[in-house]
Tab-separated table of C-alpha atoms and ligand atoms in Angstrom:
chain	number	residue	atom	x	y	z
A	20	MET	CA	60.821	101.292	-112.076
A	21	SER	CA	60.124	102.862	-115.466
A	22	ALA	CA	61.778	101.516	-118.570
A	23	SER	CA	63.109	104.246	-120.809
A	24	ALA	CA	65.036	103.388	-123.954
A	25	SER	CA	68.221	104.976	-122.611
A	26	GLU	CA	68.472	102.676	-119.610
A	27	THR	CA	70.933	99.845	-119.902
A	28	ILE	CA	70.204	96.188	-119.292
A	29	ARG	CA	72.669	93.967	-117.441
A	30	VAL	CA	73.402	91.099	-119.801
A	31	SER	CA	75.134	87.906	-118.696
A	32	GLU	CA	75.046	86.213	-122.105
A	33	ILE	CA	73.323	86.229	-125.477
A	34	PHE	CA	73.495	83.028	-127.494
A	35	GLY	CA	71.760	80.984	-130.136
A	36	PRO	CA	69.864	80.315	-132.183
A	37	THR	CA	69.448	76.899	-130.669
A	38	ILE	CA	66.472	74.792	-129.619
A	39	GLN	CA	64.453	75.760	-126.557
A	40	GLY	CA	65.113	72.801	-124.331
A	41	GLU	CA	62.254	72.999	-121.859
A	42	GLY	CA	58.712	74.022	-121.087
A	43	ALA	CA	55.852	75.120	-123.293
A	44	LEU	CA	58.088	76.246	-126.168
A	45	ILE	CA	60.242	73.105	-126.187
A	46	GLY	CA	61.858	72.351	-129.523
A	47	GLN	CA	61.529	75.864	-130.982
A	48	PRO	CA	64.552	77.626	-132.474
A	49	THR	CA	65.312	80.425	-130.029
A	50	VAL	CA	67.870	83.122	-129.251
A	51	PHE	CA	68.522	83.419	-125.517
A	52	VAL	CA	69.156	86.725	-123.744
A	53	ARG	CA	70.213	85.957	-120.188
A	54	THR	CA	70.248	88.959	-117.881
A	55	GLY	CA	72.479	89.291	-114.810
A	56	GLY	CA	71.157	89.602	-111.271
A	57	CYS	CA	68.483	87.849	-109.241
A	58	ASP	CA	66.495	88.589	-106.093
A	59	TYR	CA	66.521	84.841	-105.276
A	60	ARG	CA	69.276	82.402	-104.315
A	61	CYS	CA	67.812	78.976	-105.047
A	62	SER	CA	69.777	76.135	-103.490
A	63	TRP	CA	70.031	74.338	-106.819
A	64	CYS	CA	70.315	77.354	-109.147
A	65	ASP	CA	71.820	76.264	-112.467
A	66	SER	CA	72.586	79.843	-113.571
A	67	LEU	CA	74.789	81.141	-110.756
A	68	HIS	CA	76.991	82.910	-113.307
A	69	ALA	CA	73.953	85.142	-113.929
A	70	VAL	CA	73.000	85.429	-110.254
A	71	ASP	CA	75.963	85.657	-107.939
A	72	SER	CA	77.349	89.191	-107.673
A	73	ARG	CA	80.858	87.665	-107.734
A	74	PHE	CA	80.262	87.456	-111.480
A	75	ARG	CA	78.910	90.968	-111.816
A	76	ALA	CA	82.071	92.014	-113.673
A	77	ASP	CA	81.051	89.624	-116.465
A	78	TRP	CA	77.646	91.266	-116.906
A	79	ARG	CA	77.731	93.841	-119.684
A	80	PRO	CA	75.481	96.880	-119.469
A	81	MET	CA	73.896	96.967	-122.918
A	82	THR	CA	71.350	99.303	-124.468
A	83	THR	CA	68.151	98.045	-126.067
A	84	ALA	CA	69.625	98.875	-129.491
A	85	GLU	CA	72.806	96.902	-128.784
A	86	ILE	CA	70.885	93.817	-127.646
A	87	LEU	CA	68.524	93.946	-130.601
A	88	ALA	CA	71.448	94.325	-133.011
A	89	ARG	CA	73.097	91.248	-131.471
A	90	VAL	CA	69.882	89.191	-131.672
A	91	ARG	CA	69.411	90.205	-135.310
A	92	ALA	CA	73.028	89.357	-136.148
A	93	LEU	CA	72.792	85.925	-134.503
A	94	SER	CA	69.558	85.103	-136.330
A	95	GLY	CA	70.665	86.504	-139.690
A	96	ASP	CA	67.802	88.999	-139.433
A	97	ALA	CA	65.255	86.168	-139.669
A	98	PRO	CA	62.658	86.672	-136.919
A	99	LEU	CA	62.313	83.954	-134.323
A	100	MET	CA	61.508	83.448	-130.661
A	101	VAL	CA	63.692	85.339	-128.174
A	102	SER	CA	63.827	83.935	-124.644
A	103	LEU	CA	64.467	86.463	-121.883
A	104	SER	CA	65.863	84.663	-118.861
A	105	GLY	CA	68.273	85.222	-116.022
A	106	GLY	CA	68.789	85.577	-113.187
A	107	ASN	CA	65.459	87.330	-112.916
A	108	PRO	CA	64.830	89.250	-116.160
A	109	ALA	CA	61.858	91.016	-114.539
A	110	ILE	CA	64.255	93.310	-112.646
A	111	GLN	CA	65.656	94.660	-115.930
A	112	PRO	CA	64.050	97.385	-118.118
A	113	LEU	CA	63.099	95.070	-121.002
A	114	GLY	CA	59.910	96.779	-122.189
A	115	PRO	CA	61.525	98.733	-125.049
A	116	LEU	CA	63.443	95.651	-126.285
A	117	ILE	CA	60.227	93.649	-126.502
A	118	ARG	CA	58.347	96.346	-128.389
A	119	GLN	CA	61.203	97.208	-130.772
A	120	GLY	CA	61.944	93.548	-131.444
A	121	GLN	CA	58.295	92.768	-132.130
A	122	ALA	CA	58.261	95.612	-134.672
A	123	LYS	CA	60.917	93.594	-136.551
A	124	GLY	CA	58.878	90.384	-136.313
A	125	TYR	CA	60.635	88.796	-133.313
A	126	ARG	CA	58.577	87.162	-130.564
A	127	PHE	CA	59.459	87.313	-126.883
A	128	ALA	CA	59.074	84.828	-124.067
A	129	LEU	CA	60.139	85.747	-120.542
A	130	GLU	CA	60.779	83.324	-117.710
A	131	THR	CA	60.713	84.537	-114.137
A	132	GLN	CA	60.064	83.164	-110.662
A	133	GLY	CA	57.169	85.610	-110.290
A	134	SER	CA	58.598	87.722	-107.477
A	135	VAL	CA	58.536	91.018	-109.413
A	136	SER	CA	55.693	92.095	-111.688
A	137	ARG	CA	56.123	94.620	-114.525
A	138	ASP	CA	53.475	96.384	-116.588
A	139	TRP	CA	55.291	95.420	-119.819
A	140	PHE	CA	54.553	91.726	-119.165
A	141	SER	CA	51.385	92.395	-121.176
A	142	ASP	CA	53.539	93.026	-124.282
A	143	LEU	CA	55.143	89.579	-124.166
A	144	ASP	CA	54.169	86.735	-126.480
A	145	MET	CA	54.665	84.250	-123.660
A	146	LEU	CA	55.154	84.616	-119.912
A	147	VAL	CA	56.541	81.575	-118.114
A	148	LEU	CA	56.052	81.813	-114.370
A	149	SER	CA	58.358	79.453	-112.545
A	150	PRO	CA	57.626	79.736	-108.812
A	151	LYS	CA	60.288	78.006	-106.747
A	152	PRO	CA	59.268	74.961	-104.669
A	153	PRO	CA	60.458	74.151	-101.111
A	154	SER	CA	63.662	72.424	-102.261
A	155	SER	CA	64.908	75.802	-103.506
A	156	ALA	CA	64.793	77.126	-99.893
A	157	MET	CA	63.042	80.248	-101.206
A	158	THR	CA	59.680	81.569	-99.939
A	159	THR	CA	56.928	82.377	-102.433
A	160	ASP	CA	55.425	85.878	-102.345
A	161	TRP	CA	51.868	84.974	-103.330
A	162	ASP	CA	50.803	88.584	-103.880
A	163	ALA	CA	53.679	89.208	-106.260
A	164	LEU	CA	52.914	85.995	-108.157
A	165	GLY	CA	49.268	87.031	-108.481
A	166	ASP	CA	50.368	90.459	-109.682
A	167	CYS	CA	52.473	88.836	-112.438
A	168	VAL	CA	49.475	86.907	-113.703
A	169	LYS	CA	47.371	90.088	-113.596
A	170	ALA	CA	50.064	92.169	-115.337
A	171	ALA	CA	50.076	89.717	-118.221
A	172	ALA	CA	46.309	90.208	-118.423
A	173	SER	CA	44.934	88.126	-121.239
A	174	LYS	CA	47.394	89.046	-123.961
A	175	PRO	CA	50.427	86.746	-123.784
A	176	ARG	CA	50.145	83.030	-123.295
A	177	ILE	CA	50.986	82.271	-119.664
A	178	ALA	CA	52.306	78.956	-118.389
A	179	LEU	CA	53.372	77.702	-114.981
A	180	LYS	CA	56.634	75.790	-114.845
A	181	PHE	CA	57.924	73.876	-111.844
A	182	VAL	CA	61.259	72.248	-111.198
A	183	ILE	CA	60.483	69.181	-109.081
A	184	PHE	CA	62.959	67.314	-106.899
A	185	ASP	CA	60.750	65.549	-104.363
A	186	GLU	CA	57.271	65.011	-102.910
A	187	ALA	CA	57.239	68.388	-101.146
A	188	ASP	CA	57.967	70.119	-104.462
A	189	PHE	CA	55.233	68.101	-106.136
A	190	ALA	CA	52.711	69.131	-103.464
A	191	TYR	CA	53.764	72.761	-103.903
A	192	ALA	CA	53.180	72.563	-107.670
A	193	ARG	CA	49.721	71.089	-107.023
A	194	GLU	CA	48.944	73.974	-104.681
A	195	VAL	CA	50.045	76.719	-107.086
A	196	ALA	CA	48.221	75.040	-109.982
A	197	ALA	CA	45.045	74.944	-107.880
A	198	ARG	CA	45.345	78.722	-107.362
A	199	PHE	CA	45.508	79.275	-111.131
A	200	PRO	CA	43.439	76.409	-112.536
A	201	TYR	CA	43.186	77.957	-116.011
A	202	LEU	CA	46.985	78.083	-116.565
A	203	PRO	CA	48.796	75.220	-118.324
A	204	VAL	CA	51.352	73.451	-116.121
A	205	TYR	CA	54.794	72.125	-117.058
A	206	LEU	CA	56.680	69.915	-114.608
A	207	GLN	CA	60.404	69.347	-114.993
A	208	PRO	CA	62.592	66.895	-113.081
A	209	GLY	CA	65.295	68.762	-111.179
A	210	ASN	CA	68.962	68.481	-112.104
A	211	HIS	CA	70.864	67.338	-109.007
A	212	THR	CA	74.186	68.097	-110.667
A	213	PRO	CA	73.908	71.674	-111.967
A	214	PRO	CA	77.157	73.186	-113.217
A	215	GLY	CA	79.081	75.457	-110.870
A	216	PRO	CA	79.274	79.074	-112.051
A	217	GLU	CA	82.792	78.592	-113.367
A	218	ASP	CA	82.140	75.235	-115.041
A	219	MET	CA	81.722	75.433	-118.786
A	220	ASP	CA	81.075	71.731	-119.185
A	221	ALA	CA	80.291	69.972	-115.908
A	222	CYS	CA	79.507	66.286	-115.598
A	223	ILE	CA	75.873	65.376	-115.737
A	224	ASP	CA	73.888	62.651	-114.060
A	225	THR	CA	71.735	61.738	-117.068
A	226	GLU	CA	70.479	58.511	-115.506
A	227	GLY	CA	69.475	60.358	-112.365
A	228	ILE	CA	67.496	62.910	-114.372
A	229	LEU	CA	65.762	60.234	-116.446
A	230	GLY	CA	65.021	58.287	-113.277
A	231	ARG	CA	63.393	61.348	-111.687
A	232	MET	CA	61.540	61.942	-114.950
A	233	GLY	CA	60.083	58.430	-114.692
A	234	TRP	CA	59.138	59.014	-111.056
A	235	LEU	CA	57.484	62.333	-111.923
A	236	ILE	CA	55.448	60.728	-114.702
A	237	ASP	CA	54.325	58.005	-112.268
A	238	ARG	CA	53.248	60.628	-109.718
A	239	VAL	CA	51.289	62.662	-112.276
A	240	ILE	CA	49.529	59.547	-113.555
A	241	ALA	CA	48.867	58.197	-110.046
A	242	GLU	CA	47.160	61.465	-109.096
A	243	ARG	CA	45.387	61.674	-112.457
A	244	TRP	CA	46.768	65.165	-112.884
A	245	PHE	CA	46.086	65.032	-116.608
A	246	ALA	CA	46.296	68.792	-117.144
A	247	ALA	CA	50.022	68.733	-116.346
A	248	HIS	CA	52.819	68.255	-118.878
A	249	VAL	CA	56.008	66.463	-117.856
A	250	LEU	CA	59.125	67.412	-119.801
A	251	PRO	CA	62.843	67.025	-119.129
A	252	GLN	CA	65.470	69.630	-120.033
A	253	LEU	CA	66.445	68.459	-123.515
A	254	HIS	CA	69.572	70.604	-123.695
A	255	VAL	CA	70.909	68.914	-120.547
A	256	LEU	CA	70.244	65.466	-122.044
A	257	ILE	CA	71.830	66.413	-125.370
A	258	TRP	CA	74.716	68.599	-124.306
A	259	GLY	CA	75.081	67.928	-120.575
A	260	ASN	CA	75.742	71.059	-118.579
A	261	LYS	CA	77.667	72.785	-121.358
A	262	ARG	CA	77.014	76.513	-121.547
A	263	GLY	CA	76.106	78.585	-124.599
A	264	VAL	CA	74.413	75.852	-126.638
B	19	MET	CA	34.145	53.385	-146.237
B	20	SER	CA	31.400	54.408	-143.849
B	21	ALA	CA	31.890	54.114	-140.120
B	22	SER	CA	28.854	52.689	-138.363
B	23	ALA	CA	28.919	52.020	-134.631
B	24	SER	CA	28.526	48.268	-135.133
B	25	GLU	CA	31.756	47.886	-137.098
B	26	THR	CA	34.709	46.559	-135.171
B	27	ILE	CA	38.136	48.156	-134.973
B	28	ARG	CA	41.300	46.058	-135.132
B	29	VAL	CA	43.231	46.897	-131.998
B	30	SER	CA	46.880	45.965	-131.495
B	31	GLU	CA	47.201	47.480	-128.005
B	32	ILE	CA	45.635	49.972	-125.628
B	33	PHE	CA	47.878	51.325	-122.887
B	34	GLY	CA	48.474	54.247	-120.604
B	35	PRO	CA	48.004	56.745	-119.261
B	36	THR	CA	51.584	57.733	-119.838
B	37	ILE	CA	53.286	60.804	-121.245
B	38	GLN	CA	53.095	61.533	-124.964
B	39	GLY	CA	56.738	61.209	-125.913
B	40	GLU	CA	56.883	63.103	-129.205
B	41	GLY	CA	55.510	65.818	-131.436
B	42	ALA	CA	53.168	68.702	-130.780
B	43	LEU	CA	51.557	67.110	-127.713
B	44	ILE	CA	54.834	66.087	-126.083
B	45	GLY	CA	54.659	65.729	-122.302
B	46	GLN	CA	50.859	65.367	-122.079
B	47	PRO	CA	49.294	62.489	-120.156
B	48	THR	CA	47.759	60.276	-122.828
B	49	VAL	CA	46.078	56.928	-123.362
B	50	PHE	CA	47.250	55.220	-126.547
B	51	VAL	CA	45.001	53.170	-128.800
B	52	ARG	CA	47.176	51.453	-131.388
B	53	THR	CA	45.252	49.895	-134.253
B	54	GLY	CA	46.479	46.930	-136.290
B	55	GLY	CA	47.183	47.071	-140.007
B	56	CYS	CA	48.997	49.473	-142.301
B	57	ASP	CA	49.044	50.220	-146.019
B	58	TYR	CA	52.772	51.092	-145.731
B	59	ARG	CA	55.882	49.038	-144.943
B	60	CYS	CA	58.454	51.614	-143.875
B	61	SER	CA	62.005	50.258	-143.795
B	62	TRP	CA	62.499	51.492	-140.226
B	63	CYS	CA	58.977	50.939	-138.875
B	64	ASP	CA	59.098	50.809	-135.076
B	65	SER	CA	55.581	49.329	-134.785
B	66	LEU	CA	55.822	46.160	-136.859
B	67	HIS	CA	53.736	44.317	-134.273
B	68	ALA	CA	50.878	46.574	-135.419
B	69	VAL	CA	51.730	46.366	-139.128
B	70	ASP	CA	52.928	42.945	-140.198
B	71	SER	CA	50.046	40.553	-140.901
B	72	ARG	CA	52.114	37.829	-139.199
B	73	PHE	CA	50.862	39.448	-135.980
B	74	ARG	CA	47.266	39.731	-137.125
B	75	ALA	CA	46.262	37.017	-134.621
B	76	ASP	CA	47.273	39.460	-131.834
B	77	TRP	CA	44.933	42.176	-133.114
B	78	ARG	CA	41.614	42.073	-131.301
B	79	PRO	CA	38.478	43.165	-133.136
B	80	MET	CA	36.863	45.542	-130.648
B	81	THR	CA	33.689	47.587	-130.798
B	82	THR	CA	33.629	51.309	-130.143
B	83	ALA	CA	31.940	50.646	-126.789
B	84	GLU	CA	34.622	48.138	-125.760
B	85	ILE	CA	37.460	50.513	-126.622
B	86	LEU	CA	35.844	53.428	-124.846
B	87	ALA	CA	35.210	51.292	-121.758
B	88	ARG	CA	38.883	50.293	-121.709
B	89	VAL	CA	40.059	53.907	-122.121
B	90	ARG	CA	37.749	55.018	-119.307
B	91	ALA	CA	38.933	52.204	-117.044
B	92	LEU	CA	42.610	53.009	-117.665
B	93	SER	CA	42.095	56.708	-116.963
B	94	GLY	CA	39.824	56.187	-113.952
B	95	ASP	CA	37.088	57.972	-115.869
B	96	ALA	CA	39.086	61.223	-115.797
B	97	PRO	CA	39.085	62.693	-119.311
B	98	LEU	CA	42.437	63.137	-121.001
B	99	MET	CA	44.038	63.018	-124.439
B	100	VAL	CA	43.623	59.782	-126.410
B	101	SER	CA	46.184	59.122	-129.126
B	102	LEU	CA	44.980	57.016	-132.057
B	103	SER	CA	47.975	55.470	-133.781
B	104	GLY	CA	48.928	52.320	-135.631
B	105	GLY	CA	49.700	50.975	-138.044
B	106	ASN	CA	47.572	53.404	-139.959
B	107	PRO	CA	44.545	54.277	-137.812
B	108	ALA	CA	42.929	56.027	-140.784
B	109	ILE	CA	41.974	52.623	-142.241
B	110	GLN	CA	39.831	51.829	-139.176
B	111	PRO	CA	36.251	53.085	-138.526
B	112	LEU	CA	37.165	55.454	-135.667
B	113	GLY	CA	34.566	58.179	-136.202
B	114	PRO	CA	32.059	56.871	-133.608
B	115	LEU	CA	34.809	56.387	-130.973
B	116	ILE	CA	35.936	59.988	-131.389
B	117	ARG	CA	32.434	61.403	-131.098
B	118	GLN	CA	31.348	59.190	-128.186
B	119	GLY	CA	34.621	59.798	-126.324
B	120	GLN	CA	34.359	63.551	-126.811
B	121	ALA	CA	30.869	63.427	-125.327
B	122	LYS	CA	32.558	62.109	-122.151
B	123	GLY	CA	35.185	64.884	-122.208
B	124	TYR	CA	38.038	62.942	-123.833
B	125	ARG	CA	40.098	64.562	-126.574
B	126	PHE	CA	41.456	62.704	-129.592
B	127	ALA	CA	44.647	63.031	-131.577
B	128	LEU	CA	45.278	60.822	-134.592
B	129	GLU	CA	48.619	60.193	-136.238
B	130	THR	CA	48.762	58.911	-139.797
B	131	GLN	CA	51.126	58.982	-142.755
B	132	GLY	CA	48.469	60.790	-144.783
B	133	SER	CA	47.806	58.073	-147.373
B	134	VAL	CA	44.088	57.670	-146.544
B	135	SER	CA	41.734	60.557	-145.826
B	136	ARG	CA	38.531	60.181	-143.813
B	137	ASP	CA	35.664	62.635	-143.380
B	138	TRP	CA	35.742	62.145	-139.598
B	139	PHE	CA	39.209	63.763	-139.438
B	140	SER	CA	37.252	66.994	-138.954
B	141	ASP	CA	35.995	65.685	-135.584
B	142	LEU	CA	39.503	65.223	-134.178
B	143	ASP	CA	41.095	67.589	-131.681
B	144	MET	CA	44.467	67.117	-133.352
B	145	LEU	CA	45.555	65.542	-136.628
B	146	VAL	CA	49.249	64.702	-136.914
B	147	LEU	CA	50.273	64.050	-140.502
B	148	SER	CA	53.521	62.168	-140.671
B	149	PRO	CA	54.430	61.722	-144.342
B	150	LYS	CA	57.265	59.262	-144.782
B	151	PRO	CA	60.599	60.540	-146.160
B	152	PRO	CA	62.829	58.739	-148.694
B	153	SER	CA	64.634	56.627	-146.065
B	154	SER	CA	61.344	54.800	-145.443
B	155	ALA	CA	61.397	53.544	-149.064
B	156	MET	CA	57.735	54.573	-149.369
B	157	THR	CA	56.322	56.900	-152.039
B	158	THR	CA	54.158	59.840	-151.026
B	159	ASP	CA	50.703	60.135	-152.586
B	160	TRP	CA	50.476	63.916	-152.730
B	161	ASP	CA	46.780	63.957	-153.611
B	162	ALA	CA	45.919	61.788	-150.605
B	163	LEU	CA	48.034	63.969	-148.309
B	164	GLY	CA	46.263	67.087	-149.591
B	165	ASP	CA	42.912	65.361	-149.078
B	166	CYS	CA	43.825	64.675	-145.428
B	167	VAL	CA	44.552	68.359	-144.834
B	168	LYS	CA	41.273	69.273	-146.546
B	169	ALA	CA	39.277	66.672	-144.595
B	170	ALA	CA	40.496	68.177	-141.334
B	171	ALA	CA	39.197	71.515	-142.615
B	172	SER	CA	39.876	74.165	-140.033
B	173	LYS	CA	38.529	72.388	-136.965
B	174	PRO	CA	41.310	70.274	-135.434
B	175	ARG	CA	44.815	71.523	-134.951
B	176	ILE	CA	46.967	70.003	-137.692
B	177	ALA	CA	50.702	69.435	-137.462
B	178	LEU	CA	53.273	67.911	-139.789
B	179	LYS	CA	55.712	65.471	-138.225
B	180	PHE	CA	58.775	64.042	-139.917
B	181	VAL	CA	61.142	61.312	-138.866
B	182	ILE	CA	64.543	62.366	-140.197
B	183	PHE	CA	67.513	60.088	-140.765
B	184	ASP	CA	69.593	61.954	-143.349
B	185	GLU	CA	69.919	64.889	-145.741
B	186	ALA	CA	67.457	63.428	-148.248
B	187	ASP	CA	64.837	63.134	-145.511
B	188	PHE	CA	65.558	66.691	-144.427
B	189	ALA	CA	65.076	67.965	-148.001
B	190	TYR	CA	61.794	66.024	-148.217
B	191	ALA	CA	60.538	67.647	-145.010
B	192	ARG	CA	61.422	71.067	-146.409
B	193	GLU	CA	59.470	70.288	-149.567
B	194	VAL	CA	56.331	69.092	-147.759
B	195	ALA	CA	56.474	72.054	-145.375
B	196	ALA	CA	56.685	74.401	-148.366
B	197	ARG	CA	53.491	72.861	-149.746
B	198	PHE	CA	51.669	73.553	-146.458
B	199	PRO	CA	53.374	76.700	-145.182
B	200	TYR	CA	50.686	77.401	-142.578
B	201	LEU	CA	51.121	74.063	-140.760
B	202	PRO	CA	53.470	73.752	-137.772
B	203	VAL	CA	56.360	71.355	-138.339
B	204	TYR	CA	57.920	68.857	-135.912
B	205	LEU	CA	61.172	67.125	-136.832
B	206	GLN	CA	62.268	64.008	-134.997
B	207	PRO	CA	65.622	62.236	-135.271
B	208	GLY	CA	65.127	58.665	-136.490
B	209	ASN	CA	65.777	55.657	-134.282
B	210	HIS	CA	68.295	53.422	-136.069
B	211	THR	CA	67.649	50.610	-133.602
B	212	PRO	CA	63.870	50.137	-133.520
B	213	PRO	CA	62.642	47.071	-131.663
B	214	GLY	CA	61.789	43.972	-133.655
B	215	PRO	CA	58.103	43.048	-133.513
B	216	GLU	CA	58.770	40.326	-130.948
B	217	ASP	CA	61.112	42.405	-128.776
B	218	MET	CA	59.507	43.736	-125.653
B	219	ASP	CA	62.633	45.564	-124.514
B	220	ALA	CA	65.252	45.901	-127.251
B	221	CYS	CA	68.582	47.659	-126.816
B	222	ILE	CA	68.646	51.277	-127.739
B	223	ASP	CA	71.370	53.464	-129.213
B	224	THR	CA	70.698	56.530	-127.025
B	225	GLU	CA	73.969	58.218	-127.982
B	226	GLY	CA	73.205	57.724	-131.658
B	227	ILE	CA	69.775	59.306	-131.270
B	228	LEU	CA	71.133	62.254	-129.307
B	229	GLY	CA	73.900	62.661	-131.873
B	230	ARG	CA	71.352	62.794	-134.720
B	231	MET	CA	69.291	65.191	-132.624
B	232	GLY	CA	72.301	67.520	-132.420
B	233	TRP	CA	72.882	67.217	-136.171
B	234	LEU	CA	69.216	67.969	-136.880
B	235	ILE	CA	69.292	71.071	-134.679
B	236	ASP	CA	72.430	72.248	-136.505
B	237	ARG	CA	70.733	71.751	-139.902
B	238	VAL	CA	67.575	73.619	-138.865
B	239	ILE	CA	69.626	76.513	-137.489
B	240	ALA	CA	71.977	76.585	-140.502
B	241	GLU	CA	68.993	76.886	-142.855
B	242	ARG	CA	67.274	79.361	-140.540
B	243	TRP	CA	64.197	77.163	-140.609
B	244	PHE	CA	62.859	78.848	-137.494
B	245	ALA	CA	59.268	77.652	-137.962
B	246	ALA	CA	60.336	74.043	-137.335
B	247	HIS	CA	60.423	72.342	-133.948
B	248	VAL	CA	63.042	69.677	-133.226
B	249	LEU	CA	62.091	67.071	-130.625
B	250	PRO	CA	63.419	63.606	-129.795
B	251	GLN	CA	61.221	60.675	-128.767
B	252	LEU	CA	61.242	61.079	-124.988
B	253	HIS	CA	59.837	57.628	-124.298
B	254	VAL	CA	62.747	56.061	-126.155
B	255	LEU	CA	65.241	58.106	-124.121
B	256	ILE	CA	63.493	57.282	-120.836
B	257	TRP	CA	62.437	53.694	-121.350
B	258	GLY	CA	64.448	52.540	-124.367
B	259	ASN	CA	62.438	50.454	-126.792
B	260	LYS	CA	60.241	48.936	-124.087
B	261	ARG	CA	56.641	48.482	-125.170
B	262	GLY	CA	53.478	49.529	-123.354
B	263	VAL	CA	54.892	52.421	-121.324
C	312	LIG	S1	65.259	82.362	-109.428
C	312	LIG	FE1	66.296	81.251	-111.080
C	312	LIG	S2	68.155	82.456	-111.539
C	312	LIG	FE2	67.364	83.179	-109.539
C	312	LIG	S3	68.511	81.926	-108.037
C	312	LIG	FE3	66.572	80.836	-108.461
C	312	LIG	S4	67.080	79.367	-110.107
C	312	LIG	FE4	68.752	80.912	-110.018
C	313	LIG	S1	53.336	54.152	-141.811
C	313	LIG	FE1	53.939	53.967	-139.647
C	313	LIG	S2	53.052	52.027	-138.911
C	313	LIG	FE2	52.958	51.991	-141.174
C	313	LIG	S3	54.853	50.897	-141.785
C	313	LIG	FE3	55.323	53.114	-141.793
C	313	LIG	S4	56.174	53.550	-139.729
C	313	LIG	FE4	55.125	51.528	-139.633
């Protein structure tokens, strides 16, 4: 898959600036570009509106120039971090957007499950690899994950992020982290009440999330896994499951 | 003030490991060493048990060796981040602890209001300067704050952290950040219901904190202050005002 500037990108939504609510860049003002389409179907996916082909009609094919113009308009032309997410943004031709945006001072982080590697990963400022644990019901392609790490070479910061629901997920995160011992790890308690794809403002089980957060901290401390970070999804705590904030 | 290894340090509490709940190191497993005594009396201080001399009898004079032994016992001898806080930890002779702990693989972050500068700041792994905004009713000593930044030279990471309650605090943070444009900035919504010094588990106004968090995000975005991070105190959201977690 080559990425020429004339190809269009399937966009589910572009919104922000708002605060990055999770992971290594938590708290940073960010514009989010969420692409449509995913090669996975995680059991607890919280972005089905950007995954399920039932919603394909809502995904706009946009050129690199159109996306960049929208990002610049939203941010008042003041450079900031742009988060490329999905769905799986790695299946979209995002190389030209990253390079053209960086020329204007924007920085780019991409989050993907690590199932598809692209040579333009090396142009990113940050690559977040979020392999899916057993509770997702997906199977990890270890070669593809390794290829993603290699594609990013040593240029962008790379971090591993794991959504954790239970002990099996925790053991999986330990295993992946042991394969890449030099990568920083971010653990995130799973959201048992993700919004349905048509919900714009679903109910949220805040106490459940905070309870799992406490459990996850206890597990990390009990195992003396001091290289791990434990962070909740701030946007879920602040805004519940509301979309576009 | 020289810091010889035979001097004792006034310790209010040592606890952990638990997750760092705020600022640049948010989410990291950390042991906390809270020293007793402070040259400030912020109106909304949430650590009065480590500030008010009424509680002086609870502060144990400990040697560097005793503190390090306790930190190593708590962490099972597995090196991790140690947070030095207070009170104002800058008024304690912490240089030997930092150097001896680092020799064992521990890393040290120190958080201070920036009113007292010490030459051993340059040995830290991270210096968090948390100048107090107008709502604290304290007055900033700009020379001392500048001395702290200079003392840290270029060795440790330095970050500015601000507790923000209102517009005046926000304007203050903008002003300090403009004086040190190369330092990363972390903004934190203030806790209007800090625990009293004798409360071990005071009630907490979670909705109020999350509401101020939303307001703070809106202000940062409206001013396009994209270099700032906005983060709540996670430990307060997870555990309320409970101490020692
Ligand atoms: S990889 Fe991400 S976007 Fe795709 S189905 Fe899983 S959770 Fe949803
Ligand atoms: S500087 Fe910190 S410890 Fe001292 S009174 Fe103010 S808030 Fe409390």
